[in-house]
Short mmCIF file of C-alpha atoms in Angstrom, two decimals:
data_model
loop_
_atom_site.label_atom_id
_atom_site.label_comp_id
_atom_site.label_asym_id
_atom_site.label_seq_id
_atom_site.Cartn_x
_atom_site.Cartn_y
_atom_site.Cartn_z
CA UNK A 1 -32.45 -174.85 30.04
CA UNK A 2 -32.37 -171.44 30.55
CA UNK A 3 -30.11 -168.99 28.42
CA UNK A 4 -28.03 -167.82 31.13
CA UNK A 5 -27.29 -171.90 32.63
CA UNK A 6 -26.39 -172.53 29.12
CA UNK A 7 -24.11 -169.91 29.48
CA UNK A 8 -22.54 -170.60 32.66
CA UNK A 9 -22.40 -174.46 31.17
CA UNK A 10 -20.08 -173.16 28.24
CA UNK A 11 -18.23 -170.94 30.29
CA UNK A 12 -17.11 -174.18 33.11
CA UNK A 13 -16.67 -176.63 29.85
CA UNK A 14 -14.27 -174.12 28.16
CA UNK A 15 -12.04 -173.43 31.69
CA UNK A 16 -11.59 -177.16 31.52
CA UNK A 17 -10.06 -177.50 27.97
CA UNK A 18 -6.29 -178.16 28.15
CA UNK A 19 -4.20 -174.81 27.75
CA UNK A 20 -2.98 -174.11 24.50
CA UNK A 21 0.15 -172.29 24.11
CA UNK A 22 1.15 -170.88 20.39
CA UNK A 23 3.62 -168.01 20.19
CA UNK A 24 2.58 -167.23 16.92
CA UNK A 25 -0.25 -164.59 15.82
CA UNK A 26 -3.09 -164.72 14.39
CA UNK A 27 -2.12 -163.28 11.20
CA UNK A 28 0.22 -165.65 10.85
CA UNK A 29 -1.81 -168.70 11.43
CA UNK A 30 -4.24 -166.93 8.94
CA UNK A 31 -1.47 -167.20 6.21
CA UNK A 32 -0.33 -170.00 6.89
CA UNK A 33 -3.69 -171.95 6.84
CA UNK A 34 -4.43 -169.85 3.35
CA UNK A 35 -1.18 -171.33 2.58
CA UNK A 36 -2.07 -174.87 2.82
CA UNK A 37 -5.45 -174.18 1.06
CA UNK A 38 -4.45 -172.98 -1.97
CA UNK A 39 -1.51 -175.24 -2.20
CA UNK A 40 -2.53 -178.84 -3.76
CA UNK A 41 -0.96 -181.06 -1.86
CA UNK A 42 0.28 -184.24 -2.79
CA UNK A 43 -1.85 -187.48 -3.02
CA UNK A 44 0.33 -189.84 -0.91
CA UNK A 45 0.08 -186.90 1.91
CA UNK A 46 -3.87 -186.05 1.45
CA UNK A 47 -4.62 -188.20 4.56
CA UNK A 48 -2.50 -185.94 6.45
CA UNK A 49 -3.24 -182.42 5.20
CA UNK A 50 -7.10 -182.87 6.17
CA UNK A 51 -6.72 -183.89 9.78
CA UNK A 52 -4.18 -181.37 10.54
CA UNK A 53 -6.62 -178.91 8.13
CA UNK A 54 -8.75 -179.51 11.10
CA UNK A 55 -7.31 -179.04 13.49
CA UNK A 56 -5.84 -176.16 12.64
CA UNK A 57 -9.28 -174.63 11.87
CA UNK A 58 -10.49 -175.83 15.08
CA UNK A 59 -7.27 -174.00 16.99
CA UNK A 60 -8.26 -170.90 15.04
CA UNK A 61 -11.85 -170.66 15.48
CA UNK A 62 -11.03 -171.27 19.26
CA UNK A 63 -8.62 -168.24 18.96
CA UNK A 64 -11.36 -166.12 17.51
CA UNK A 65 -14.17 -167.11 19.70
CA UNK A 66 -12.54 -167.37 22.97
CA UNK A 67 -11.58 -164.21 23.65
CA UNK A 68 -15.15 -162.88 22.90
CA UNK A 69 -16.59 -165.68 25.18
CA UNK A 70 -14.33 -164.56 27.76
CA UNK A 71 -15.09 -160.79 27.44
CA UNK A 72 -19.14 -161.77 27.07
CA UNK A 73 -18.77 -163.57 30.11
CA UNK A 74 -16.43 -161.15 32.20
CA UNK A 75 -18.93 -157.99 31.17
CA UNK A 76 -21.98 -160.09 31.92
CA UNK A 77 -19.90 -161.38 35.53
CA UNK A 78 -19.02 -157.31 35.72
CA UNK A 79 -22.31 -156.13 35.39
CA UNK A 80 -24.13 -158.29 37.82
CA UNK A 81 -21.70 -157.33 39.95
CA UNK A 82 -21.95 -153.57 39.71
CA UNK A 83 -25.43 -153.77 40.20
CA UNK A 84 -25.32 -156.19 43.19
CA UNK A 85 -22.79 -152.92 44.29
CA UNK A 86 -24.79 -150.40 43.53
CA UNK A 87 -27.88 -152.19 44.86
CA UNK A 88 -26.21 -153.08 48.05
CA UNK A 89 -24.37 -149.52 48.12
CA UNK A 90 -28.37 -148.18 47.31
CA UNK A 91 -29.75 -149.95 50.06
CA UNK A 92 -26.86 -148.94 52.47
CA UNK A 93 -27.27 -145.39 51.46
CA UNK A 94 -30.84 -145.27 52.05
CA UNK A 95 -30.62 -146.97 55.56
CA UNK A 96 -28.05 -144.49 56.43
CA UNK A 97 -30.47 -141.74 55.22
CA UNK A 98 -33.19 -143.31 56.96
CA UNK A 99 -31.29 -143.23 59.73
CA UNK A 100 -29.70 -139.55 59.67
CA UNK A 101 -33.23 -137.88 58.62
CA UNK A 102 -35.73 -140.34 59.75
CA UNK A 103 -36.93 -137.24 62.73
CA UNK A 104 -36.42 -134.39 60.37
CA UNK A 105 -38.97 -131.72 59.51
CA UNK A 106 -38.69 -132.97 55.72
CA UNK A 107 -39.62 -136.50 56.77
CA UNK A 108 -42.26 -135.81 58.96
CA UNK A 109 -43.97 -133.71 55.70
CA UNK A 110 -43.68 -136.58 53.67
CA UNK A 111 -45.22 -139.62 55.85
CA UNK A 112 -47.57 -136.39 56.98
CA UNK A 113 -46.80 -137.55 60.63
CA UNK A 114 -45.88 -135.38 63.68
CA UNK A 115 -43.25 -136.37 65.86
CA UNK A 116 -44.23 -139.08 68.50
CA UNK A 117 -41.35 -138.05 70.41
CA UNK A 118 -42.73 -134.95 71.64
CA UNK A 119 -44.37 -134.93 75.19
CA UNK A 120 -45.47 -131.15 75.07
CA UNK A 121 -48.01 -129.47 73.23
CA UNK A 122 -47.11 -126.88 70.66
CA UNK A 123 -49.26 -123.68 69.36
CA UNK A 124 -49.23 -125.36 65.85
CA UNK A 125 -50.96 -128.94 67.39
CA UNK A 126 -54.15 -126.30 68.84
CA UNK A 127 -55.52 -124.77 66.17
CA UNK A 128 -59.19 -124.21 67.33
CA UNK A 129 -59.61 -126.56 70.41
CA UNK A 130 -59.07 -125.96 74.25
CA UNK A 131 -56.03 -126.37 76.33
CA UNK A 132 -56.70 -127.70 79.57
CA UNK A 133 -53.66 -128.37 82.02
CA UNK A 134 -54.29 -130.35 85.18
CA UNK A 135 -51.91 -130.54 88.19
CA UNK A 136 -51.87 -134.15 89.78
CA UNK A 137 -49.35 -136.29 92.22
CA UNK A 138 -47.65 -139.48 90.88
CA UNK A 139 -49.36 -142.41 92.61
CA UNK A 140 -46.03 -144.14 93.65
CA UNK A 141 -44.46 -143.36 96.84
CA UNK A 142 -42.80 -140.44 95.48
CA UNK A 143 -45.56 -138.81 95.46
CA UNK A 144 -44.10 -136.22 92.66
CA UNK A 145 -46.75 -133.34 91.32
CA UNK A 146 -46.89 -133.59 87.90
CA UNK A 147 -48.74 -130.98 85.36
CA UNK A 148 -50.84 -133.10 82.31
CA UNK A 149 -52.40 -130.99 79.23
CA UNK A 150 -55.16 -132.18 77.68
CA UNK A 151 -56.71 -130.79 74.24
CA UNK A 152 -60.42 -130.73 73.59
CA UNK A 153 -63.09 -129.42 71.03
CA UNK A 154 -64.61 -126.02 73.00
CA UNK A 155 -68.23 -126.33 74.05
CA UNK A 156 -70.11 -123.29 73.81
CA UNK A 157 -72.08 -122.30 76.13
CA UNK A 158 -70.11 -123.59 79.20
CA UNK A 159 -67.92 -121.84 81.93
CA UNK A 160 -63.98 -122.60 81.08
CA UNK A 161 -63.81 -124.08 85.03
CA UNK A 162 -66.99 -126.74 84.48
CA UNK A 163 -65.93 -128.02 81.31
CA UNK A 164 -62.56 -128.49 82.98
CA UNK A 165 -63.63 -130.08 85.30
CA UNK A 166 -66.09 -132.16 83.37
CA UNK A 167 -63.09 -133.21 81.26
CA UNK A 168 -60.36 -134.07 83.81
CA UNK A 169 -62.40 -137.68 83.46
CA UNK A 170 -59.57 -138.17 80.75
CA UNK A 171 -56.59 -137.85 83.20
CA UNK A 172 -57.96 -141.52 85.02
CA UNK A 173 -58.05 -143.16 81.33
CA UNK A 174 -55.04 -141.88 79.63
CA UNK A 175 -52.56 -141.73 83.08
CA UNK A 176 -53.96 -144.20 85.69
CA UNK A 177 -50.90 -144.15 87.66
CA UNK A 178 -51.70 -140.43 88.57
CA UNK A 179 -53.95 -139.31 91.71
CA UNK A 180 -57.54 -139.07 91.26
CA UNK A 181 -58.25 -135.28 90.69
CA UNK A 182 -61.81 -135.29 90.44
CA UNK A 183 -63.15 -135.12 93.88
CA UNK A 184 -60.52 -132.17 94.75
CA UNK A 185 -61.97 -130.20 91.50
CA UNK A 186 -65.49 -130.24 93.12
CA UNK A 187 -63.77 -128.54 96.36
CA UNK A 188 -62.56 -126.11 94.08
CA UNK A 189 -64.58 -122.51 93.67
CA UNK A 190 -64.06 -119.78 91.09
CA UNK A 191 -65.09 -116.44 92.72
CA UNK A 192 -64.18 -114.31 89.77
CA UNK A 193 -62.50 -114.20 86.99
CA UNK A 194 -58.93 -113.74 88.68
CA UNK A 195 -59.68 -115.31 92.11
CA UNK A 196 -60.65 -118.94 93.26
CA UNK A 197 -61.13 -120.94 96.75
CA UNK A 198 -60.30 -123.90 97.73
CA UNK A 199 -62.77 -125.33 100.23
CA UNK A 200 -60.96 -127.34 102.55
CA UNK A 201 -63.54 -129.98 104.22
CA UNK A 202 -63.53 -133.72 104.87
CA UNK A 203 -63.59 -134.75 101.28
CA UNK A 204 -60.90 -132.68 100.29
CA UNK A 205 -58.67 -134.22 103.25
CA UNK A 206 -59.71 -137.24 102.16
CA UNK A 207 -58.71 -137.04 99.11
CA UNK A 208 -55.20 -135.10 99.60
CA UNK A 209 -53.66 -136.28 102.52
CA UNK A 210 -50.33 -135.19 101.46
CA UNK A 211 -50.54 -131.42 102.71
CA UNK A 212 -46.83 -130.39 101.59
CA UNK A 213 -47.66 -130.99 98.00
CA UNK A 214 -50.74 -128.55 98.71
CA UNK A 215 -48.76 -125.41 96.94
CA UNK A 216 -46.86 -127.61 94.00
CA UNK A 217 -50.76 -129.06 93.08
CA UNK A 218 -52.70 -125.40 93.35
CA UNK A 219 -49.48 -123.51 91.33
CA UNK A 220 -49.96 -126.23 88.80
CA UNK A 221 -53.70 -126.16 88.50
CA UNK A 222 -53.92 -122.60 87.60
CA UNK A 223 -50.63 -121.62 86.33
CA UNK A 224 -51.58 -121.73 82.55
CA UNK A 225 -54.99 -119.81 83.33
CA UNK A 226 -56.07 -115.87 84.05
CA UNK A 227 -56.36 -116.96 88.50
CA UNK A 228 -53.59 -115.20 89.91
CA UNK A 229 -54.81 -116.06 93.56
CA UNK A 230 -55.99 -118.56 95.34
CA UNK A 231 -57.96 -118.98 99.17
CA UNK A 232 -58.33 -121.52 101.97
CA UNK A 233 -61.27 -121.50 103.55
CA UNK A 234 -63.68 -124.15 104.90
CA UNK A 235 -67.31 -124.62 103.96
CA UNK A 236 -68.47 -121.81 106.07
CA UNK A 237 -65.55 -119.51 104.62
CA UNK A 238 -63.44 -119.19 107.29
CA UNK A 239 -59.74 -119.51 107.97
CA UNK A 240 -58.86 -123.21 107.56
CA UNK A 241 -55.72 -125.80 109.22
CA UNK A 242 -54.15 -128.24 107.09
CA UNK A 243 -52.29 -130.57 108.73
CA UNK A 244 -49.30 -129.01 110.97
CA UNK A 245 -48.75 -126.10 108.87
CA UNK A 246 -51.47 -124.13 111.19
CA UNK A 247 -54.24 -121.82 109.20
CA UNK A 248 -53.01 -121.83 105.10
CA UNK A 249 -52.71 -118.74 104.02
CA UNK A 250 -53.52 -117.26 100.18
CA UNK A 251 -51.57 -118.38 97.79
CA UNK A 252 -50.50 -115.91 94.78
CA UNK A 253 -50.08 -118.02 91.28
CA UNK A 254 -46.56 -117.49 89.87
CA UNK A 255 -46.60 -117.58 86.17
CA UNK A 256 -42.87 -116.94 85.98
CA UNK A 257 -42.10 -118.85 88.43
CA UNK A 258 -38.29 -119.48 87.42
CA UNK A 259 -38.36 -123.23 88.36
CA UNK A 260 -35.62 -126.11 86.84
CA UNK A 261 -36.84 -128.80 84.80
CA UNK A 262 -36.47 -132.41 85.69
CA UNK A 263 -37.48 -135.71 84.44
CA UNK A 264 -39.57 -138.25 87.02
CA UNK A 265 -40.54 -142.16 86.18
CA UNK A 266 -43.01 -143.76 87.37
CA UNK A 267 -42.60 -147.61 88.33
CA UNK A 268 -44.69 -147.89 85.14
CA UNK A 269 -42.33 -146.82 82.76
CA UNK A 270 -44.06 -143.98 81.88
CA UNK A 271 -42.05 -140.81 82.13
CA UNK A 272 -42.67 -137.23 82.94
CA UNK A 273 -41.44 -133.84 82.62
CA UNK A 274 -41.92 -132.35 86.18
CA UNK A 275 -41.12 -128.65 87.54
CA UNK A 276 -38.70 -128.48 90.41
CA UNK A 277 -41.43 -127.66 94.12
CA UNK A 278 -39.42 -124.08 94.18
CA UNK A 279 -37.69 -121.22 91.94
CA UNK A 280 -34.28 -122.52 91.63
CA UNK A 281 -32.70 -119.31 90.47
CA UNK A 282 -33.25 -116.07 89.25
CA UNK A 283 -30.78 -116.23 86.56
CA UNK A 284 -31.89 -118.57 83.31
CA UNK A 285 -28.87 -119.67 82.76
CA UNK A 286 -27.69 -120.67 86.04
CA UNK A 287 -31.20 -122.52 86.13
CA UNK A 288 -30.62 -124.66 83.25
CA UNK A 289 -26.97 -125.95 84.56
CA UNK A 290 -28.80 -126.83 88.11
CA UNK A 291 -31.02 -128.72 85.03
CA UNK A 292 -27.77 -131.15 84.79
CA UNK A 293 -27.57 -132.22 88.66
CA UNK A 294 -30.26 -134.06 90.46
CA UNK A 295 -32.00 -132.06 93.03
CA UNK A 296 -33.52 -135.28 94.89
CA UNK A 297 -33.45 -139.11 95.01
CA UNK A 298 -36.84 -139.20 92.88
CA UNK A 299 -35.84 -136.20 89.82
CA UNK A 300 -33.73 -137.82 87.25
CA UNK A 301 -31.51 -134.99 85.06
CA UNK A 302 -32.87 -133.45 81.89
CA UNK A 303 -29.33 -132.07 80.32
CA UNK A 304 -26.74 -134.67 80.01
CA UNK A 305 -23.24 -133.52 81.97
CA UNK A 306 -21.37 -133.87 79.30
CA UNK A 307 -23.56 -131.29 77.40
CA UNK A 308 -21.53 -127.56 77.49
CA UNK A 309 -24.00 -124.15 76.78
CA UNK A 310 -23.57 -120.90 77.76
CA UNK A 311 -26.73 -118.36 77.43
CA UNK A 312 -25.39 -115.75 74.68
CA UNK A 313 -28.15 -113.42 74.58
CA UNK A 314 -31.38 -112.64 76.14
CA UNK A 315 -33.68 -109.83 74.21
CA UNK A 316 -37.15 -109.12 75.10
CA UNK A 317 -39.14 -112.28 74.91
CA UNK A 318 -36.36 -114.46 73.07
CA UNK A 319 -33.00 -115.94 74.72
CA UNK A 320 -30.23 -117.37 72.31
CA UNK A 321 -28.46 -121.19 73.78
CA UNK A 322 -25.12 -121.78 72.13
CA UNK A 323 -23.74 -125.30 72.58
CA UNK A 324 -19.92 -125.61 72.89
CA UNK A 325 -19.42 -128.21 70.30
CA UNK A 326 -21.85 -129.26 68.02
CA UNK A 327 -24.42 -131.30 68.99
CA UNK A 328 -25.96 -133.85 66.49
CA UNK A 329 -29.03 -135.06 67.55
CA UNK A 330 -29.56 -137.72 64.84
CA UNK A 331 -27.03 -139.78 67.34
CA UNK A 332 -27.69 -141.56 70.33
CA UNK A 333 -31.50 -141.74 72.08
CA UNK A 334 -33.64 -139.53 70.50
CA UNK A 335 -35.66 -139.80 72.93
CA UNK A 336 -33.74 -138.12 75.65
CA UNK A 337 -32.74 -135.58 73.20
CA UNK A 338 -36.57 -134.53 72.76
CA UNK A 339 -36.47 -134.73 76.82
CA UNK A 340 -33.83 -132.29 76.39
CA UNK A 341 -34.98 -129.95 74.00
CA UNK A 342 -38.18 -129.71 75.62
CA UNK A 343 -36.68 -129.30 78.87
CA UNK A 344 -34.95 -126.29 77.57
CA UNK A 345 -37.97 -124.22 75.83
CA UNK A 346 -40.32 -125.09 79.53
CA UNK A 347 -37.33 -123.40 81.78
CA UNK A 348 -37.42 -121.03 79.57
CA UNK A 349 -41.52 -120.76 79.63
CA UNK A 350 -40.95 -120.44 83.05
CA UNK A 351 -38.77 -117.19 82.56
CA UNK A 352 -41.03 -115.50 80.70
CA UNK A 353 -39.38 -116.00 77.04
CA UNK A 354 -41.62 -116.93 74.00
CA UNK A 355 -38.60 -118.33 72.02
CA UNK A 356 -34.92 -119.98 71.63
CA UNK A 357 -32.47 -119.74 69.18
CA UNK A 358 -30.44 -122.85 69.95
CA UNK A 359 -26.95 -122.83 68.21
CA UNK A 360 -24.79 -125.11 67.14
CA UNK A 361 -27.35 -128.09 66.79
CA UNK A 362 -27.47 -130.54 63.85
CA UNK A 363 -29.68 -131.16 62.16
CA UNK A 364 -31.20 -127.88 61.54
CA UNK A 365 -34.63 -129.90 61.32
CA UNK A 366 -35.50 -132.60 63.59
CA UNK A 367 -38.43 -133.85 64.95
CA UNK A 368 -40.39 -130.71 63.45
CA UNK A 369 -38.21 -128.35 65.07
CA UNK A 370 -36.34 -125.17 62.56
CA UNK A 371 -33.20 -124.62 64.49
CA UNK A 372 -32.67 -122.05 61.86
CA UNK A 373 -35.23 -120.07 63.36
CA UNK A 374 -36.23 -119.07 67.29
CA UNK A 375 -38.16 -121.96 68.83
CA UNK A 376 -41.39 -121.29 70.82
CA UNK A 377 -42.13 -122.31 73.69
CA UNK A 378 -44.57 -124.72 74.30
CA UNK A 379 -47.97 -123.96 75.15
CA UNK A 380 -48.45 -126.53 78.03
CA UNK A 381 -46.23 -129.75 79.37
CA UNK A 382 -46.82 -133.60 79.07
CA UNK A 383 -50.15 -133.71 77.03
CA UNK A 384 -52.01 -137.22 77.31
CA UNK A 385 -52.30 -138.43 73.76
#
């Protein structure tokens, strides 16, 4: 039998031994049993002397040993119960810690993992590949224009517009449930470095039929590149009509465009950060509250209503968010928090600014973001991982 059932078997016989009550210490049983021992007693009373002898041994030994049974057993209960405590409390603690810092910077270093909450891409995910950022229209009947970013090694040796084209091949793969782009690149011309056409001929109409979308899809194709205009022409070159909207004139490529952020999902699940079709504002801040009301039946909001900023500062290329109360972003969906966040730093893309400084958000690192310092801005929305 093991030592500690052997134990435990001593321990249950000894709670059932009758209680034994003696008011008398031990120092005094000690005498008096020394007493009796040196004491001859009488021969007629022999028989009785022994057995009580006994007994009285067998009370004293109990005395003796009990109380360190007891103690042995209460510090052996004790300790397996402090560290069930501090094993339980351990475990606790770590789940809680878990928890709290599971989508901080600090975490992310250790498991060597970026964040698979973000949706955006970042200057730190480039390092020497290409950025391409496609414009497309949700499939559904929303028909919502949506920008994708896609990164890729550089090929030498090939024009920026054919390997982006040759390379919009991912968009079908990675997001079926956008429009086919493909055919409408090949009706696409680059005249110069600052200039393209669009050639607007039967395959292009078959293959965008939905002409109000025609500005949201061209401002989203080259708003991330050096084309600041774009031309309608057909395949001779001439003035070209697009559905009732008469001859389509040039189109000049905002890149500040000043437009609100939204979210839009698709019957798939999958979910998008989309640009509102038109500037919303010219004031940032006043942009990012119109952020917190739904502009159409199909835009979902980005900035929860119960979420109170004001825009503190704006200085050259950076603008400072301070949050009313303090916003902890360990709690509740992290997910809509990075929706959010990301939200934020593309309205403020769209205004020009190359960083936030976001205060009064806890913690200071989450999801390998240092509120401590300015944000940037994100170098292009929604890449397809």
């Amino acid at each position: 039998m093991p030592e500690d059932m052997e134990h435990k078997k001593m321990i249950q016989l000894i709670n059932h031994l009758p209680e034994v009550t003696d008011l008398r210490s031990k120092e005094e049983i000690y005498r008096k049993v020394k007493k009796n021992m040196d004491e001859k007693p009488k021969r007629k009373k022999r028989y009785l002397v022994i057995p009580a002898l006994s007994s009285i041994a067998a009370i004293l030994i109990f005395l003796l040993v009990s109380p360190i049974l007891f103690q042995q057993q209460s510090y052996k209960e004790s300790s397996v119960a402090d560290r069930h405590g501090i094993v339980t409390e351990g475990n606790e603690n770590k789940a809680m810690e878990l928890n709290d810092n599971s989508s901080t910077m600090q975490a992310q270093e250790e498991s060597g993992q970026t964040s698979q909450l973000r949706t955006a891409l970042y200057k730190e995910d480039v390092e020497n590949q290409q950025v391409f950022t496609y414009a497309s229209l949700t499939n559904d009947g929303g028909l919502v224009p949506v920008s994708v970013s896609i990164l890729v090694p550089k090929e030498e040796g090939l024009e920026w517009f054919e390997q982006y084209k040759k390379e919009a091949t991912i968009i079908q793969k990675k997001a079926p449930d956008l429009m086919n782009i493909e055919p409408i690149l090949n009706s696409i011309v680059i005249e110069n470095p600052t200039t393209a056409r669009v050639r607007i001929d039967d395959e292009f109409r078959e293959n965008f039929s939905y002409q109000n979308g025609l500005n949201d899809f061209i401002q989203n194709t080259f708003q991330y590149t050096d084309i600041q205009a774009v031309q309608f022409t057909d395949q001779a070159g001439n003035p070209v009509e697009f559905g009732n909207n008469g001859i389509v004139q040039d189109q000049e490529i905002e890149k500040q465009p000043h437009r609100a952020q939204y979210l839009y999902e698709l019957d798939s699940g999958e979910v998008y950060i989309v640009s509102a079709s038109r500037s919303t504002e010219d004031n940032f801040s006043a942009t990012l509250h119109d952020m917190k009301d739904r502009p159409n039946d199909f835009l979902q909001t980005i900035i929860p209503k119960d979420i109170h900023f004001d825009v503190v500062k704006e200085k050259d290329r950076e603008v400072t968010i301070l949050f009313h109360s303090s916003l902890d972003l360990s709690k509740g969906d992290q997910q809509e928090h990075m929706w959010m966040i990301e939200g934020i730093l593309l309205a403020a893309k769209e205004y020009g600014f190359q960083s936030v400084q976001f205060e009064g958000i806890e913690p200071q690192h989450w999801e390998g973001f240092d509120f401590e310092q300015p944000v940037e801005v994100p170098i292009a929305p929604n890449v397809l991982k």
